[in-house]
XYZ file of C-alpha atoms in Angstrom:
376
model
C -24.332 -82.297 128.206
C -21.418 -82.130 125.768
C -17.776 -81.974 126.788
C -16.885 -78.572 125.357
C -13.511 -78.827 123.582
C -13.928 -75.697 121.531
C -11.596 -72.709 121.274
C -13.848 -70.695 123.530
C -16.142 -70.744 125.280
C -14.289 -73.417 127.337
C -15.203 -75.640 130.308
C -15.942 -73.725 133.483
C -14.717 -75.159 136.870
C -17.098 -75.660 139.738
C -15.368 -73.109 142.005
C -16.034 -70.450 139.380
C -19.734 -71.412 139.025
C -20.071 -71.300 142.808
C -18.360 -67.929 142.980
C -21.066 -66.610 140.564
C -23.763 -67.709 143.033
C -22.467 -65.515 145.863
C -25.023 -63.148 147.411
C -25.123 -59.874 145.504
C -24.785 -56.381 146.891
C -25.501 -53.146 144.943
C -22.331 -52.614 142.813
C -23.330 -48.935 142.312
C -23.468 -48.070 146.015
C -21.459 -50.606 147.944
C -17.859 -49.410 148.228
C -16.678 -52.887 149.163
C -17.433 -53.976 145.604
C -15.418 -50.975 144.198
C -12.515 -52.260 146.290
C -13.104 -55.753 144.929
C -13.270 -54.542 141.306
C -10.058 -52.545 141.605
C -8.218 -55.444 143.366
C -9.341 -57.757 140.494
C -8.189 -55.245 137.816
C -4.805 -54.976 139.663
C -4.547 -58.752 139.772
C -4.988 -58.884 135.968
C -2.299 -56.296 135.522
C 0.024 -58.281 137.722
C -0.568 -61.516 135.846
C 0.189 -59.603 132.612
C 3.515 -58.321 134.154
C 2.656 -54.659 134.029
C 1.609 -51.696 136.162
C -0.653 -50.438 133.429
C -4.280 -49.844 134.491
C -6.862 -52.491 133.728
C -10.653 -52.080 133.336
C -13.198 -54.877 133.241
C -15.977 -54.120 130.741
C -19.510 -55.579 130.717
C -19.445 -57.289 127.382
C -17.840 -60.144 125.423
C -14.322 -59.819 124.038
C -15.427 -57.985 120.947
C -16.409 -55.089 123.066
C -12.738 -54.599 124.132
C -11.598 -54.627 120.581
C -14.248 -52.034 119.570
C -13.467 -49.937 122.627
C -9.846 -49.832 121.728
C -10.588 -48.381 118.235
C -13.455 -46.118 119.504
C -11.222 -44.669 122.240
C -8.104 -44.089 120.071
C -9.544 -43.227 116.598
C -10.283 -39.737 115.330
C -11.642 -38.944 111.901
C -8.798 -39.302 109.291
C -6.388 -41.169 111.557
C -4.213 -43.634 109.659
C -4.178 -46.968 111.377
C -1.994 -49.917 110.439
C -4.087 -53.113 110.529
C -1.722 -56.229 110.531
C -3.679 -58.860 108.698
C -2.905 -62.566 108.592
C -6.292 -63.836 109.772
C -9.988 -63.192 110.002
C -9.736 -61.245 113.274
C -6.615 -59.397 112.201
C -8.439 -58.057 109.123
C -11.611 -57.421 111.129
C -9.944 -54.590 113.064
C -10.332 -52.562 109.836
C -14.085 -52.502 110.263
C -13.786 -50.876 113.778
C -11.233 -48.284 112.569
C -13.576 -47.358 109.702
C -16.683 -47.212 111.989
C -15.038 -44.473 114.051
C -13.856 -42.514 111.058
C -10.315 -43.815 110.751
C -8.399 -44.707 107.645
C -7.377 -48.365 108.019
C -4.222 -49.304 106.085
C -4.136 -53.184 105.744
C -0.801 -54.861 105.891
C -1.906 -58.179 104.440
C 0.380 -61.231 104.430
C 0.273 -65.013 104.112
C -2.636 -66.260 106.354
C -0.819 -69.600 106.999
C 2.272 -68.176 108.474
C 2.963 -65.687 111.336
C 3.879 -62.044 110.465
C 7.553 -61.792 109.625
C 9.245 -59.184 111.787
C 11.918 -58.307 109.181
C 9.355 -57.734 106.411
C 7.282 -55.644 108.729
C 10.282 -53.447 109.619
C 11.065 -53.128 105.914
C 7.443 -51.924 105.402
C 7.759 -49.372 108.247
C 10.971 -47.981 106.842
C 9.049 -46.829 103.891
C 5.884 -45.809 105.667
C 5.348 -45.360 109.423
C 2.972 -42.503 109.697
C 0.266 -44.362 111.703
C -1.366 -43.317 114.905
C -1.576 -46.872 116.174
C -1.296 -50.521 114.841
C -3.590 -53.436 115.608
C -2.341 -57.058 115.940
C -3.929 -60.286 116.869
C -1.851 -62.511 119.210
C -3.828 -65.685 118.352
C -6.211 -65.529 115.414
C -8.675 -68.205 116.530
C -10.376 -69.145 113.217
C -7.030 -70.575 111.919
C -5.015 -70.950 115.224
C -2.406 -68.434 113.998
C 0.049 -67.215 116.595
C 1.916 -63.985 116.054
C 5.116 -63.107 117.939
C 3.937 -60.021 119.769
C 7.055 -59.804 121.865
C 9.083 -59.198 118.674
C 6.592 -57.383 116.475
C 5.272 -54.742 118.974
C 8.751 -53.374 119.910
C 9.396 -52.892 116.140
C 6.178 -50.800 115.905
C 7.122 -48.818 119.007
C 10.489 -48.056 117.414
C 8.599 -46.022 114.824
C 6.494 -44.230 117.358
C 3.310 -46.299 116.691
C 0.924 -47.169 119.473
C 0.411 -50.953 119.806
C -3.073 -52.454 120.185
C -3.162 -56.259 120.719
C -6.061 -58.688 120.730
C -4.871 -61.518 122.985
C -8.290 -62.836 123.800
C -7.509 -66.378 122.546
C -3.871 -66.489 123.637
C -3.738 -64.912 126.955
C -2.640 -67.289 129.694
C -2.154 -70.075 127.245
C 0.752 -68.375 125.648
C 3.405 -66.101 127.101
C 2.225 -62.494 127.438
C 4.371 -59.875 129.129
C 3.033 -56.493 128.495
C 6.178 -54.625 129.493
C 8.467 -56.810 127.639
C 6.271 -56.655 124.400
C 5.719 -52.860 124.830
C 2.029 -53.192 124.350
C 0.029 -50.065 124.819
C -3.439 -51.578 124.890
C -4.236 -55.342 125.227
C -7.638 -56.967 125.236
C -8.591 -60.264 126.913
C -11.828 -62.157 127.327
C -13.393 -64.232 129.994
C -14.366 -67.276 127.920
C -11.019 -68.430 126.487
C -8.034 -69.647 128.476
C -9.353 -67.696 131.504
C -12.133 -70.240 131.461
C -14.931 -68.171 132.958
C -18.342 -67.959 131.268
C -18.560 -65.595 128.228
C -19.711 -61.991 128.880
C -16.717 -59.973 130.076
C -13.691 -58.365 128.502
C -10.869 -56.593 130.124
C -8.557 -53.961 128.694
C -5.096 -52.936 129.994
C -3.904 -49.464 128.894
C -0.611 -47.605 128.999
C -0.059 -44.035 130.129
C 0.441 -43.145 126.541
C -3.049 -44.377 125.641
C -4.462 -42.304 128.445
C -2.636 -39.243 127.067
C -3.856 -39.851 123.547
C -7.442 -40.101 124.868
C -7.026 -36.919 126.934
C -5.544 -34.993 123.925
C -8.271 -35.918 121.454
C -9.667 -33.018 119.425
C -12.993 -34.741 118.997
C -15.167 -36.585 121.507
C -15.198 -40.358 121.495
C -18.224 -41.384 119.379
C -19.536 -43.919 121.811
C -20.463 -44.251 125.516
C -20.412 -47.982 126.009
C -17.221 -48.509 123.970
C -15.459 -45.460 125.565
C -12.614 -46.374 127.844
C -12.322 -42.738 129.012
C -15.594 -43.121 131.007
C -13.679 -45.213 133.510
C -11.290 -42.417 134.281
C -11.269 -41.679 138.057
C -13.890 -44.310 138.826
C -12.027 -45.487 141.917
C -11.507 -42.073 143.389
C -15.205 -41.133 142.802
C -16.412 -44.570 143.912
C -18.602 -44.534 140.838
C -18.912 -46.744 137.733
C -20.130 -45.462 134.329
C -22.758 -48.191 134.378
C -23.959 -50.986 136.687
C -21.360 -53.558 136.817
C -22.237 -57.270 136.326
C -21.315 -58.223 139.871
C -21.940 -62.055 139.628
C -19.849 -62.273 136.442
C -17.045 -60.423 138.087
C -17.132 -62.630 141.169
C -16.700 -65.602 138.796
C -13.954 -63.858 136.856
C -11.942 -63.157 140.051
C -12.188 -66.869 140.985
C -10.798 -67.766 137.541
C -7.918 -65.425 137.984
C -7.255 -66.847 141.413
C -7.134 -70.281 139.682
C -4.624 -68.938 137.147
C -2.431 -67.355 139.711
C -2.054 -70.703 141.609
C -1.403 -72.600 138.361
C 2.355 -72.387 138.075
C 2.509 -74.884 135.183
C -0.059 -73.288 133.050
C 2.064 -72.297 130.088
C 4.115 -75.500 130.094
C 0.939 -77.498 130.154
C -0.493 -75.670 127.245
C 2.755 -76.226 125.322
C 2.882 -79.941 126.044
C -0.776 -80.518 125.057
C -0.636 -78.351 122.032
C 2.476 -79.985 120.689
C 1.187 -83.545 121.402
C -2.051 -82.765 119.661
C -0.469 -81.339 116.557
C 2.062 -84.173 116.295
C -0.581 -86.887 116.806
C -2.680 -85.420 113.964
C 0.307 -85.177 111.616
C 1.457 -88.718 112.591
C -2.035 -90.070 111.648
C -1.773 -88.393 108.285
C -4.039 -85.416 108.877
C -3.040 -82.037 107.570
C -2.631 -79.156 109.872
C -4.016 -75.979 108.329
C -1.168 -73.722 109.088
C 2.411 -73.923 107.719
C 3.859 -72.442 110.878
C 2.859 -70.173 113.748
C 0.906 -72.824 115.762
C -0.856 -71.588 118.896
C -0.766 -73.840 121.986
C -4.479 -72.866 122.713
C -6.153 -74.293 119.527
C -5.245 -76.781 116.816
C -6.747 -76.486 113.439
C -6.654 -79.235 110.751
C -8.008 -79.412 107.200
C -11.130 -81.471 106.652
C -10.044 -84.634 104.879
C -10.992 -85.072 101.187
C -14.451 -86.670 100.662
C -15.646 -85.729 104.212
C -17.810 -82.756 105.355
C -16.869 -80.767 108.391
C -20.454 -80.970 109.723
C -20.397 -84.738 109.656
C -17.288 -84.845 111.850
C -18.771 -82.258 114.260
C -22.121 -84.059 114.410
C -20.732 -87.468 115.099
C -18.432 -86.124 117.726
C -21.339 -84.493 119.466
C -24.019 -87.172 119.127
C -21.895 -90.350 119.457
C -19.053 -89.198 121.754
C -20.539 -86.362 123.554
C -17.723 -83.990 122.636
C -18.154 -80.589 121.044
C -15.494 -79.472 118.539
C -15.703 -76.370 116.306
C -15.643 -75.688 112.590
C -14.681 -72.204 111.499
C -16.155 -69.299 109.571
C -15.514 -66.610 107.028
C -13.164 -67.968 104.311
C -12.456 -71.062 106.449
C -16.129 -72.167 106.792
C -16.493 -75.914 106.117
C -12.739 -76.305 105.459
C -11.278 -76.936 108.868
C -11.922 -78.463 112.244
C -10.749 -76.716 115.497
C -9.818 -78.396 118.751
C -9.764 -75.961 121.700
C -7.116 -77.027 124.277
C -7.081 -73.716 126.229
C -7.703 -73.036 129.943
C -9.742 -75.732 131.638
C -9.729 -77.707 128.342
C -5.952 -78.131 128.508
C -5.789 -81.276 130.529
C -4.578 -84.739 129.461
C -7.780 -86.697 130.423
C -10.193 -84.601 128.342
C -7.769 -84.382 125.465
C -7.194 -88.169 125.430
C -11.001 -88.676 125.220
C -11.164 -86.074 122.536
C -8.472 -87.784 120.393
C -10.033 -91.206 120.872
C -13.473 -89.880 119.898
C -11.961 -88.125 116.836
C -10.125 -91.219 115.696
C -13.307 -93.275 115.905
C -15.252 -90.603 114.069
C -12.802 -90.326 111.270
C -12.607 -94.094 110.921
C -16.479 -94.246 110.771
C -16.414 -91.759 107.944
C -13.918 -93.815 106.071
C -10.916 -91.612 106.570
C -7.663 -93.707 106.469
C -5.349 -93.014 109.480
C -1.710 -94.021 109.513
C -1.875 -94.658 113.287
C -4.005 -94.248 116.392
C -4.616 -90.576 117.340
C -5.235 -91.559 121.015
C -2.014 -93.555 121.337
C 0.019 -91.016 119.452
C -1.280 -88.216 121.739
C -0.704 -90.216 124.904
C 2.920 -91.105 123.953
C 3.800 -87.530 123.102
C 2.131 -85.840 126.009
C 3.987 -87.851 128.795
């Protein structure tokens, strides 16, 4: 078995695995499960600092992103797609799929979106039904300041849709403070449950937009409106994955008890970045570093796959490359959720140091020692 130090899926704790092994009831008929589901949804909303309603969907995080666009988009709607990364740009595909007209706001993909420049753009053009924004764009590790950007969008009457799958619970996320209308999370990132579930938290304004549509939502499975009134009717639109949700609940119980979670992510993220820089490696981003994933450029004369293979085969540690325009160019270290602990990160930095030295990469100092000194 490899130690999974990737930016999702992450390591899964034993209590979560055991929760998934609980005896199953029939989630379609047993009202105790309806109560359990609702309590879990309310717990998620509470952890996100909002009274907005949450739904858990039976599908990986991408389902939540598509469901957001499917539920809000009508043919011809202009949608502002804030693009400074692979996933940011990817929202345009979902908007187009449901007949919308995506308007890309494309900026430097090595820096976070500048609030002042965004406002300047909106002063000239703000006729958008909603805007999409990625909190942490995982392929590059880019972190956008949603608590500043979303209120600017709301100032111009634009609904805000945020993908926080890779940032949630590793970075600050306060839905009310950020004025987020719809936010998506996923089970396999900092939540540290197995992949397979997404959860979506929606405002009253989103519910009104869905209710006032002139055209039906062009999907069933990616349709958030089908959950309307589920609790009162004690009825789900499809059979819920009960074992997955048992595990998810245990993961959120872990998060609720973990009062140091954001500080720990910040300490480990900073120590990882500074250790890499101190050793002479180049961080991929110029700024906007997420505390859930660190991304560095593959050193000259070395292949990404060689680094990944040696880390797995010799050190038993799984890191990640990237994809799209970053394929083969960077290495990603996931220090989110259960991965965000000093012991596993120390082993990771030691293994990476030995791997790079084996490949002939000159290092100015020890990655392991640098990390340990910085994280204390």
